[in-house]
Amino acid sequence: MLRFIMVLTAVCVVAALVLGGVNSITKPLIAAQKEKELNQALKDIMPEADRYDRKTFSGGDYYQCYKGKKAIGYTIPAIGEGYSGDIRMLVGIDNKGKITGIEVLSQAETPGLGARCIEIKHRENKPWFLEQFIGKSADSLQLKGIETITGATITSEAIVDGIRKYAVDFLKEIN
Amino acid sequence: MKSLFAEFKKGIHIENPTFALLLGLCPTLAVSNNIRNGLGMGIAATFVLLGSNIIISSIRKLIPTKIRIPCYIVVIATFVTIVELLLKAYFPVLDRSLGIFVPLIVVNCIILGRAEAFASKNTVTYSALDALGMGIGFMLALLIISSIREFLGSGTLLGFQIIQGFQPAIIMVLAPGALMTLGLLIGFNNWLKRR
């Protein structure tokens, strides 16, 4: 009996040591990857800005974007309830409340259907579905007039509803 | 004693984990919707399998039979966590598209199956070869299934469009497509073996 305990303890201690070691190597790398992804996402959805100030509102962190000294807009988080789990997005809106860009940070939609919300067409460099929203008012966003994703109504609606909900809350709070 | 090469070879065809042993079908069905995912999963599982088979076969005489399963699980879970951390640090895109299926390698029955059926009874060399054979067999199976599904379901191979104007059948990237592809391939493999 005592031998069982000793063996299991030994196995676990070794495993913990190994994992601690690997974690200490990968932790800064993972943090750097996250940081890089975030910076890239901010640049993609608010390309004109050159400075992003992190602030907080009830829906999470947002970034106030500046071009030189002029505040030109915000990037806010938005979460849509997709077909399989949350669709986490980052949405850029200018001072007039118009969308400047949308970046999907994470989604688990069905490949070939809902996952096409981030599909990039041949010879293009931005997802065609999300590009359609640029220039529209974030707080009154609707699917009307938008080319939806075939067979993925829930995903299309989740994105629109998520953005609208977060935009309404955010604009109400900062004004 | 069987030759080293035979130990390696068996996992690829005769005892292929997917087509012959029918092990680890859950991740097989779930991540084989495109080639990149299939290949990523195959490599990750092979790494875990190789690591756990080597460690388990080298400590097999120290581990009492009664507590062997918890010991194996700890070893396997350790390797899976290493893979997960490495993927997050170096291949974040792949990590995101494989999602939950990376941590779920822990419960992939190929790995525990090989630990129990092979590594706990054989030397390190044989266990490593067994792991490599089984891992490559699993990877090849995933590669075949995911190529078929990606081509028929999305009209692409590795993300590149092959035939202009080809209308993909969405069902192939969904669960029914996975089951049909797997079933037909198992049938084909059985027919090959019987001839």
Tab-separated table of C-alpha atoms in Angstrom:
chain	number	residue	atom	x	y	z
A	1	MET	CA	0.000	0.000	0.000
A	2	LEU	CA	2.704	2.452	1.013
A	3	ARG	CA	4.524	1.585	-2.173
A	4	PHE	CA	1.488	2.592	-4.241
A	5	ILE	CA	1.408	5.976	-2.586
A	6	MET	CA	5.120	6.485	-3.048
A	7	VAL	CA	5.081	5.527	-6.716
A	8	LEU	CA	2.096	7.714	-7.546
A	9	THR	CA	3.563	10.639	-5.616
A	10	ALA	CA	6.881	10.251	-7.390
A	11	VAL	CA	5.194	10.132	-10.798
A	12	CYS	CA	3.168	13.258	-10.023
A	13	VAL	CA	6.144	15.170	-8.623
A	14	VAL	CA	8.208	14.469	-11.741
A	15	ALA	CA	5.272	15.444	-13.977
A	16	ALA	CA	4.773	18.683	-12.056
A	17	LEU	CA	8.458	19.571	-12.312
A	18	VAL	CA	8.518	18.931	-16.048
A	19	LEU	CA	5.361	20.955	-16.621
A	20	GLY	CA	6.657	23.793	-14.453
A	21	GLY	CA	9.781	23.899	-16.569
A	22	VAL	CA	7.926	23.900	-19.875
A	23	ASN	CA	5.486	26.504	-18.600
A	24	SER	CA	8.244	28.858	-17.525
A	25	ILE	CA	9.692	28.667	-21.048
A	26	THR	CA	6.429	29.055	-22.959
A	27	LYS	CA	4.651	31.561	-20.704
A	28	PRO	CA	6.425	34.684	-21.998
A	29	LEU	CA	6.138	33.372	-25.573
A	30	ILE	CA	2.397	32.807	-25.226
A	31	ALA	CA	1.947	36.258	-23.702
A	32	ALA	CA	3.947	37.766	-26.557
A	33	GLN	CA	1.812	35.918	-29.122
A	34	LYS	CA	-1.372	37.231	-27.506
A	35	GLU	CA	0.050	40.756	-27.451
A	36	LYS	CA	1.075	40.492	-31.099
A	37	GLU	CA	-2.341	39.210	-32.118
A	38	LEU	CA	-4.060	42.019	-30.245
A	39	ASN	CA	-1.853	44.707	-31.769
A	40	GLN	CA	-2.396	43.266	-35.221
A	41	ALA	CA	-6.148	43.149	-34.632
A	42	LEU	CA	-6.201	46.770	-33.444
A	43	LYS	CA	-4.246	47.862	-36.480
A	44	ASP	CA	-6.569	45.930	-38.794
A	45	ILE	CA	-9.797	47.403	-37.509
A	46	MET	CA	-8.607	50.973	-36.915
A	47	PRO	CA	-5.857	51.369	-39.502
A	48	GLU	CA	-5.620	55.144	-39.296
A	49	ALA	CA	-4.780	55.313	-35.618
A	50	ASP	CA	-1.237	55.406	-34.298
A	51	ARG	CA	-1.930	55.110	-30.591
A	52	TYR	CA	-4.294	52.877	-28.653
A	53	ASP	CA	-5.144	53.649	-25.010
A	54	ARG	CA	-6.557	50.827	-22.996
A	55	LYS	CA	-9.589	51.694	-20.869
A	56	THR	CA	-12.376	49.761	-19.210
A	57	PHE	CA	-16.152	49.784	-19.434
A	58	SER	CA	-18.833	47.407	-18.173
A	59	GLY	CA	-18.428	45.104	-21.198
A	60	GLY	CA	-14.656	44.726	-20.764
A	61	ASP	CA	-11.558	46.519	-21.996
A	62	TYR	CA	-11.784	48.952	-24.852
A	63	TYR	CA	-9.174	51.021	-26.622
A	64	GLN	CA	-9.462	54.696	-27.387
A	65	CYS	CA	-7.693	55.345	-30.678
A	66	TYR	CA	-5.714	58.447	-31.501
A	67	LYS	CA	-4.211	59.756	-34.679
A	68	GLY	CA	-1.609	62.171	-33.453
A	69	LYS	CA	-3.437	64.005	-30.683
A	70	LYS	CA	-6.878	63.633	-32.171
A	71	ALA	CA	-9.190	60.959	-30.790
A	72	ILE	CA	-10.631	59.250	-33.841
A	73	GLY	CA	-12.585	56.365	-32.394
A	74	TYR	CA	-12.680	53.260	-30.270
A	75	THR	CA	-12.213	49.571	-30.550
A	76	ILE	CA	-14.646	47.645	-28.380
A	77	PRO	CA	-15.044	43.970	-27.620
A	78	ALA	CA	-18.207	42.210	-28.780
A	79	ILE	CA	-19.429	38.702	-28.129
A	80	GLY	CA	-22.070	36.976	-30.241
A	81	GLU	CA	-23.762	33.743	-29.262
A	82	GLY	CA	-22.858	31.544	-32.200
A	83	TYR	CA	-24.037	28.109	-33.224
A	84	SER	CA	-21.306	26.426	-31.190
A	85	GLY	CA	-20.093	28.760	-28.499
A	86	ASP	CA	-19.222	32.408	-28.299
A	87	ILE	CA	-17.906	34.383	-31.238
A	88	ARG	CA	-15.467	36.867	-29.709
A	89	MET	CA	-14.830	39.960	-31.778
A	90	LEU	CA	-13.073	43.282	-31.691
A	91	VAL	CA	-14.958	46.080	-33.420
A	92	GLY	CA	-13.598	49.451	-34.455
A	93	ILE	CA	-16.038	52.370	-34.388
A	94	ASP	CA	-15.318	55.972	-35.290
A	95	ASN	CA	-16.585	59.061	-33.469
A	96	LYS	CA	-19.851	58.989	-35.404
A	97	GLY	CA	-20.528	55.383	-34.334
A	98	LYS	CA	-19.747	53.914	-37.755
A	99	ILE	CA	-17.884	50.626	-38.010
A	100	THR	CA	-14.299	50.891	-39.247
A	101	GLY	CA	-13.440	47.224	-39.021
A	102	ILE	CA	-14.256	43.898	-37.385
A	103	GLU	CA	-11.854	41.214	-36.273
A	104	VAL	CA	-12.981	37.796	-35.061
A	105	LEU	CA	-10.693	36.819	-32.183
A	106	SER	CA	-12.107	33.376	-31.583
A	107	GLN	CA	-14.975	31.279	-32.868
A	108	ALA	CA	-15.867	27.599	-32.978
A	109	GLU	CA	-18.439	27.636	-35.747
A	110	THR	CA	-18.957	24.726	-38.124
A	111	PRO	CA	-16.216	24.584	-40.764
A	112	GLY	CA	-17.666	25.150	-44.219
A	113	LEU	CA	-20.735	26.869	-42.778
A	114	GLY	CA	-20.512	29.318	-39.879
A	115	ALA	CA	-16.727	29.377	-39.933
A	116	ARG	CA	-17.008	31.043	-43.337
A	117	CYS	CA	-17.650	34.277	-41.412
A	118	ILE	CA	-13.860	34.635	-41.516
A	119	GLU	CA	-13.451	33.204	-45.007
A	120	ILE	CA	-11.162	35.243	-47.229
A	121	LYS	CA	-11.891	35.010	-50.924
A	122	HIS	CA	-9.227	34.296	-53.487
A	123	ARG	CA	-7.046	37.360	-54.202
A	124	GLU	CA	-8.612	39.322	-51.326
A	125	ASN	CA	-7.106	39.957	-47.922
A	126	LYS	CA	-10.092	40.585	-45.669
A	127	PRO	CA	-13.083	38.353	-44.871
A	128	TRP	CA	-15.865	39.281	-47.330
A	129	PHE	CA	-18.657	38.806	-44.816
A	130	LEU	CA	-17.233	41.196	-42.226
A	131	GLU	CA	-16.161	43.773	-44.815
A	132	GLN	CA	-19.814	44.395	-45.638
A	133	PHE	CA	-20.391	46.053	-42.265
A	134	ILE	CA	-17.783	48.766	-42.668
A	135	GLY	CA	-19.347	52.221	-42.678
A	136	LYS	CA	-22.594	51.079	-41.093
A	137	SER	CA	-23.817	52.351	-37.734
A	138	ALA	CA	-22.758	49.907	-35.053
A	139	ASP	CA	-25.651	50.561	-32.670
A	140	SER	CA	-28.362	49.945	-35.266
A	141	LEU	CA	-26.686	47.128	-37.161
A	142	GLN	CA	-29.012	44.752	-39.004
A	143	LEU	CA	-28.714	41.829	-41.384
A	144	LYS	CA	-30.890	43.651	-43.904
A	145	GLY	CA	-29.000	44.341	-47.108
A	146	ILE	CA	-26.126	42.085	-46.058
A	147	GLU	CA	-25.106	39.031	-48.051
A	148	THR	CA	-25.393	36.354	-45.377
A	149	ILE	CA	-23.410	33.125	-45.142
A	150	THR	CA	-25.235	30.296	-46.899
A	151	GLY	CA	-26.574	27.798	-44.386
A	152	ALA	CA	-25.325	29.751	-41.392
A	153	THR	CA	-28.124	32.105	-40.377
A	154	ILE	CA	-27.345	31.669	-36.682
A	155	THR	CA	-23.725	32.724	-37.143
A	156	SER	CA	-24.663	35.728	-39.269
A	157	GLU	CA	-27.229	36.838	-36.716
A	158	ALA	CA	-24.898	36.207	-33.788
A	159	ILE	CA	-22.282	38.528	-35.245
A	160	VAL	CA	-24.766	41.301	-36.010
A	161	ASP	CA	-26.606	41.012	-32.701
A	162	GLY	CA	-23.385	40.792	-30.690
A	163	ILE	CA	-21.927	43.907	-32.264
A	164	ARG	CA	-25.155	45.875	-31.912
A	165	LYS	CA	-25.644	44.921	-28.271
A	166	TYR	CA	-22.107	45.815	-27.212
A	167	ALA	CA	-22.108	48.996	-29.288
A	168	VAL	CA	-25.383	50.202	-27.755
A	169	ASP	CA	-24.115	49.541	-24.234
A	170	PHE	CA	-20.759	51.111	-24.913
A	171	LEU	CA	-22.060	54.273	-26.569
A	172	LYS	CA	-24.614	54.734	-23.816
A	173	GLU	CA	-21.910	54.469	-21.207
A	174	ILE	CA	-19.336	56.839	-22.643
A	175	ASN	CA	-21.779	59.564	-23.711
B	1	MET	CA	11.194	-11.781	-31.049
B	2	LYS	CA	9.730	-9.881	-33.934
B	3	SER	CA	11.915	-7.716	-36.099
B	4	LEU	CA	12.129	-4.022	-35.302
B	5	PHE	CA	10.743	-3.064	-38.677
B	6	ALA	CA	7.680	-5.292	-38.263
B	7	GLU	CA	6.888	-3.525	-34.968
B	8	PHE	CA	7.010	-0.192	-36.775
B	9	LYS	CA	5.127	-1.325	-39.870
B	10	LYS	CA	2.124	-2.953	-38.214
B	11	GLY	CA	0.564	0.343	-37.091
B	12	ILE	CA	0.585	1.752	-40.570
B	13	HIS	CA	-1.591	-0.836	-42.260
B	14	ILE	CA	-2.410	-4.211	-40.668
B	15	GLU	CA	-3.081	-2.765	-37.192
B	16	ASN	CA	-3.836	0.791	-38.278
B	17	PRO	CA	-5.387	2.470	-35.202
B	18	THR	CA	-8.154	4.128	-37.206
B	19	PHE	CA	-8.985	1.650	-39.954
B	20	ALA	CA	-8.246	-1.661	-38.198
B	21	LEU	CA	-8.293	-1.151	-34.409
B	22	LEU	CA	-11.005	1.546	-34.617
B	23	LEU	CA	-9.403	3.514	-31.782
B	24	GLY	CA	-9.498	7.269	-31.268
B	25	LEU	CA	-12.436	7.796	-33.583
B	26	CYS	CA	-13.821	10.853	-31.790
B	27	PRO	CA	-10.929	13.188	-32.666
B	28	THR	CA	-10.659	11.461	-36.048
B	29	LEU	CA	-14.232	12.370	-36.925
B	30	ALA	CA	-14.089	15.830	-35.400
B	31	VAL	CA	-10.871	17.331	-36.748
B	32	SER	CA	-10.698	15.705	-40.167
B	33	ASN	CA	-12.705	18.438	-41.903
B	34	ASN	CA	-9.614	19.957	-43.458
B	35	ILE	CA	-6.085	18.765	-44.131
B	36	ARG	CA	-4.313	21.280	-41.918
B	37	ASN	CA	-6.335	20.241	-38.869
B	38	GLY	CA	-5.915	16.551	-39.655
B	39	LEU	CA	-2.178	16.871	-40.050
B	40	GLY	CA	-1.817	19.027	-36.924
B	41	MET	CA	-3.771	16.537	-34.849
B	42	GLY	CA	-1.772	13.630	-36.309
B	43	ILE	CA	1.552	15.234	-35.406
B	44	ALA	CA	0.385	16.234	-31.916
B	45	ALA	CA	-0.958	12.744	-31.185
B	46	THR	CA	2.201	11.089	-32.525
B	47	PHE	CA	4.353	13.246	-30.263
B	48	VAL	CA	2.262	12.369	-27.210
B	49	LEU	CA	2.200	8.692	-28.168
B	50	LEU	CA	5.956	8.540	-28.655
B	51	GLY	CA	6.665	10.366	-25.400
B	52	SER	CA	4.253	8.349	-23.312
B	53	ASN	CA	5.280	4.996	-24.809
B	54	ILE	CA	8.966	5.695	-24.129
B	55	ILE	CA	8.405	6.843	-20.553
B	56	ILE	CA	5.904	4.123	-19.707
B	57	SER	CA	8.036	1.317	-21.120
B	58	SER	CA	11.092	2.594	-19.261
B	59	ILE	CA	9.322	2.720	-15.888
B	60	ARG	CA	7.137	-0.344	-16.485
B	61	LYS	CA	8.983	-2.485	-13.902
B	62	LEU	CA	8.694	0.152	-11.177
B	63	ILE	CA	4.955	0.573	-11.438
B	64	PRO	CA	2.732	-1.798	-9.456
B	65	THR	CA	0.008	-3.358	-11.632
B	66	LYS	CA	-2.816	-2.070	-9.449
B	67	ILE	CA	-2.018	1.605	-9.931
B	68	ARG	CA	-0.701	1.426	-13.486
B	69	ILE	CA	-3.658	3.265	-15.083
B	70	PRO	CA	-3.405	6.448	-12.942
B	71	CYS	CA	0.342	6.474	-13.561
B	72	TYR	CA	-0.176	6.179	-17.316
B	73	ILE	CA	-2.766	8.929	-17.279
B	74	VAL	CA	-0.415	11.300	-15.453
B	75	VAL	CA	2.362	10.594	-17.951
B	76	ILE	CA	0.023	11.053	-20.925
B	77	ALA	CA	-1.574	14.201	-19.502
B	78	THR	CA	1.887	15.678	-18.948
B	79	PHE	CA	2.833	15.193	-22.589
B	80	VAL	CA	-0.502	16.560	-23.769
B	81	THR	CA	-0.046	19.684	-21.658
B	82	ILE	CA	3.438	20.131	-23.102
B	83	VAL	CA	2.005	19.877	-26.620
B	84	GLU	CA	-0.725	22.365	-25.772
B	85	LEU	CA	1.719	24.904	-24.360
B	86	LEU	CA	4.077	24.496	-27.332
B	87	LEU	CA	1.218	24.914	-29.805
B	88	LYS	CA	0.035	28.061	-28.039
B	89	ALA	CA	3.549	29.479	-27.987
B	90	TYR	CA	4.680	28.601	-31.505
B	91	PHE	CA	1.612	27.736	-33.629
B	92	PRO	CA	-1.258	29.867	-32.269
B	93	VAL	CA	-3.276	29.586	-35.494
B	94	LEU	CA	-3.232	25.800	-35.446
B	95	ASP	CA	-3.968	25.822	-31.724
B	96	ARG	CA	-7.057	27.913	-32.324
B	97	SER	CA	-8.411	25.714	-35.087
B	98	LEU	CA	-7.810	22.455	-33.190
B	99	GLY	CA	-9.351	24.012	-30.088
B	100	ILE	CA	-10.587	21.609	-27.448
B	101	PHE	CA	-9.264	18.549	-29.293
B	102	VAL	CA	-5.692	19.181	-28.176
B	103	PRO	CA	-6.413	18.767	-24.443
B	104	LEU	CA	-8.693	15.870	-25.368
B	105	ILE	CA	-5.704	13.892	-26.677
B	106	VAL	CA	-5.450	12.805	-23.026
B	107	VAL	CA	-8.482	10.601	-23.497
B	108	ASN	CA	-7.579	9.466	-27.006
B	109	CYS	CA	-7.794	5.715	-26.556
B	110	ILE	CA	-4.983	5.025	-29.036
B	111	ILE	CA	-2.529	6.428	-26.519
B	112	LEU	CA	-3.778	4.699	-23.393
B	113	GLY	CA	-4.421	1.620	-25.525
B	114	ARG	CA	-0.810	1.415	-26.703
B	115	ALA	CA	0.472	2.114	-23.180
B	116	GLU	CA	-1.595	-0.748	-21.771
B	117	ALA	CA	-1.306	-3.215	-24.649
B	118	PHE	CA	2.259	-2.599	-25.703
B	119	ALA	CA	4.506	-0.225	-23.761
B	120	SER	CA	3.772	-1.870	-20.402
B	121	LYS	CA	5.076	-5.212	-21.724
B	122	ASN	CA	7.913	-4.277	-24.076
B	123	THR	CA	11.301	-2.605	-24.080
B	124	VAL	CA	11.869	1.054	-24.821
B	125	THR	CA	13.105	0.473	-28.377
B	126	TYR	CA	10.122	-1.656	-29.352
B	127	SER	CA	7.699	0.726	-27.642
B	128	ALA	CA	9.151	3.736	-29.434
B	129	LEU	CA	8.853	1.968	-32.791
B	130	ASP	CA	5.324	0.871	-31.951
B	131	ALA	CA	4.442	4.484	-31.081
B	132	LEU	CA	5.970	5.817	-34.291
B	133	GLY	CA	4.162	3.236	-36.411
B	134	MET	CA	0.834	3.803	-34.694
B	135	GLY	CA	1.280	7.579	-34.757
B	136	ILE	CA	2.124	7.632	-38.437
B	137	GLY	CA	-0.754	5.236	-39.114
B	138	PHE	CA	-3.099	7.604	-37.285
B	139	MET	CA	-1.675	10.595	-39.140
B	140	LEU	CA	-2.038	8.892	-42.529
B	141	ALA	CA	-5.616	7.918	-41.718
B	142	LEU	CA	-6.409	11.511	-40.748
B	143	LEU	CA	-4.670	12.760	-43.862
B	144	ILE	CA	-6.694	10.477	-46.144
B	145	ILE	CA	-10.018	11.275	-44.465
B	146	SER	CA	-9.369	15.003	-44.280
B	147	SER	CA	-8.203	15.215	-47.920
B	148	ILE	CA	-11.413	13.581	-49.108
B	149	ARG	CA	-13.586	15.716	-46.846
B	150	GLU	CA	-11.841	18.991	-47.590
B	151	PHE	CA	-11.951	18.377	-51.335
B	152	LEU	CA	-15.583	17.283	-51.521
B	153	GLY	CA	-16.829	19.583	-48.770
B	154	SER	CA	-14.954	22.821	-49.391
B	155	GLY	CA	-13.616	22.267	-52.920
B	156	THR	CA	-10.066	22.926	-51.766
B	157	LEU	CA	-6.915	21.024	-50.816
B	158	LEU	CA	-4.821	22.607	-48.039
B	159	GLY	CA	-6.851	25.772	-48.633
B	160	PHE	CA	-6.101	26.013	-52.364
B	161	GLN	CA	-8.949	25.822	-54.829
B	162	ILE	CA	-8.348	22.896	-57.177
B	163	ILE	CA	-11.144	22.971	-59.745
B	164	GLN	CA	-12.748	26.255	-60.743
B	165	GLY	CA	-16.531	26.223	-60.493
B	166	PHE	CA	-16.688	23.015	-58.426
B	167	GLN	CA	-19.746	23.104	-56.182
B	168	PRO	CA	-18.737	21.584	-52.816
B	169	ALA	CA	-21.151	19.399	-50.847
B	170	ILE	CA	-21.354	20.993	-47.417
B	171	ILE	CA	-22.435	17.702	-45.828
B	172	MET	CA	-18.868	16.430	-46.265
B	173	VAL	CA	-17.416	18.872	-43.730
B	174	LEU	CA	-20.195	18.107	-41.261
B	175	ALA	CA	-20.560	15.054	-39.008
B	176	PRO	CA	-22.429	12.845	-41.540
B	177	GLY	CA	-19.650	13.375	-44.071
B	178	ALA	CA	-17.103	12.277	-41.480
B	179	LEU	CA	-19.006	9.080	-40.679
B	180	MET	CA	-19.614	8.209	-44.328
B	181	THR	CA	-15.990	8.795	-45.317
B	182	LEU	CA	-14.694	6.772	-42.381
B	183	GLY	CA	-17.153	3.926	-42.974
B	184	LEU	CA	-16.348	3.628	-46.665
B	185	LEU	CA	-12.601	3.758	-45.984
B	186	ILE	CA	-12.837	1.027	-43.339
B	187	GLY	CA	-14.824	-1.083	-45.804
B	188	PHE	CA	-12.240	-0.459	-48.501
B	189	ASN	CA	-9.420	-1.361	-46.138
B	190	ASN	CA	-11.154	-4.614	-45.130
B	191	TRP	CA	-11.676	-5.480	-48.791
B	192	LEU	CA	-7.975	-4.818	-49.459
B	193	LYS	CA	-6.973	-7.078	-46.577
B	194	ARG	CA	-9.301	-9.901	-47.605
B	195	ARG	CA	-8.107	-10.165	-51.175
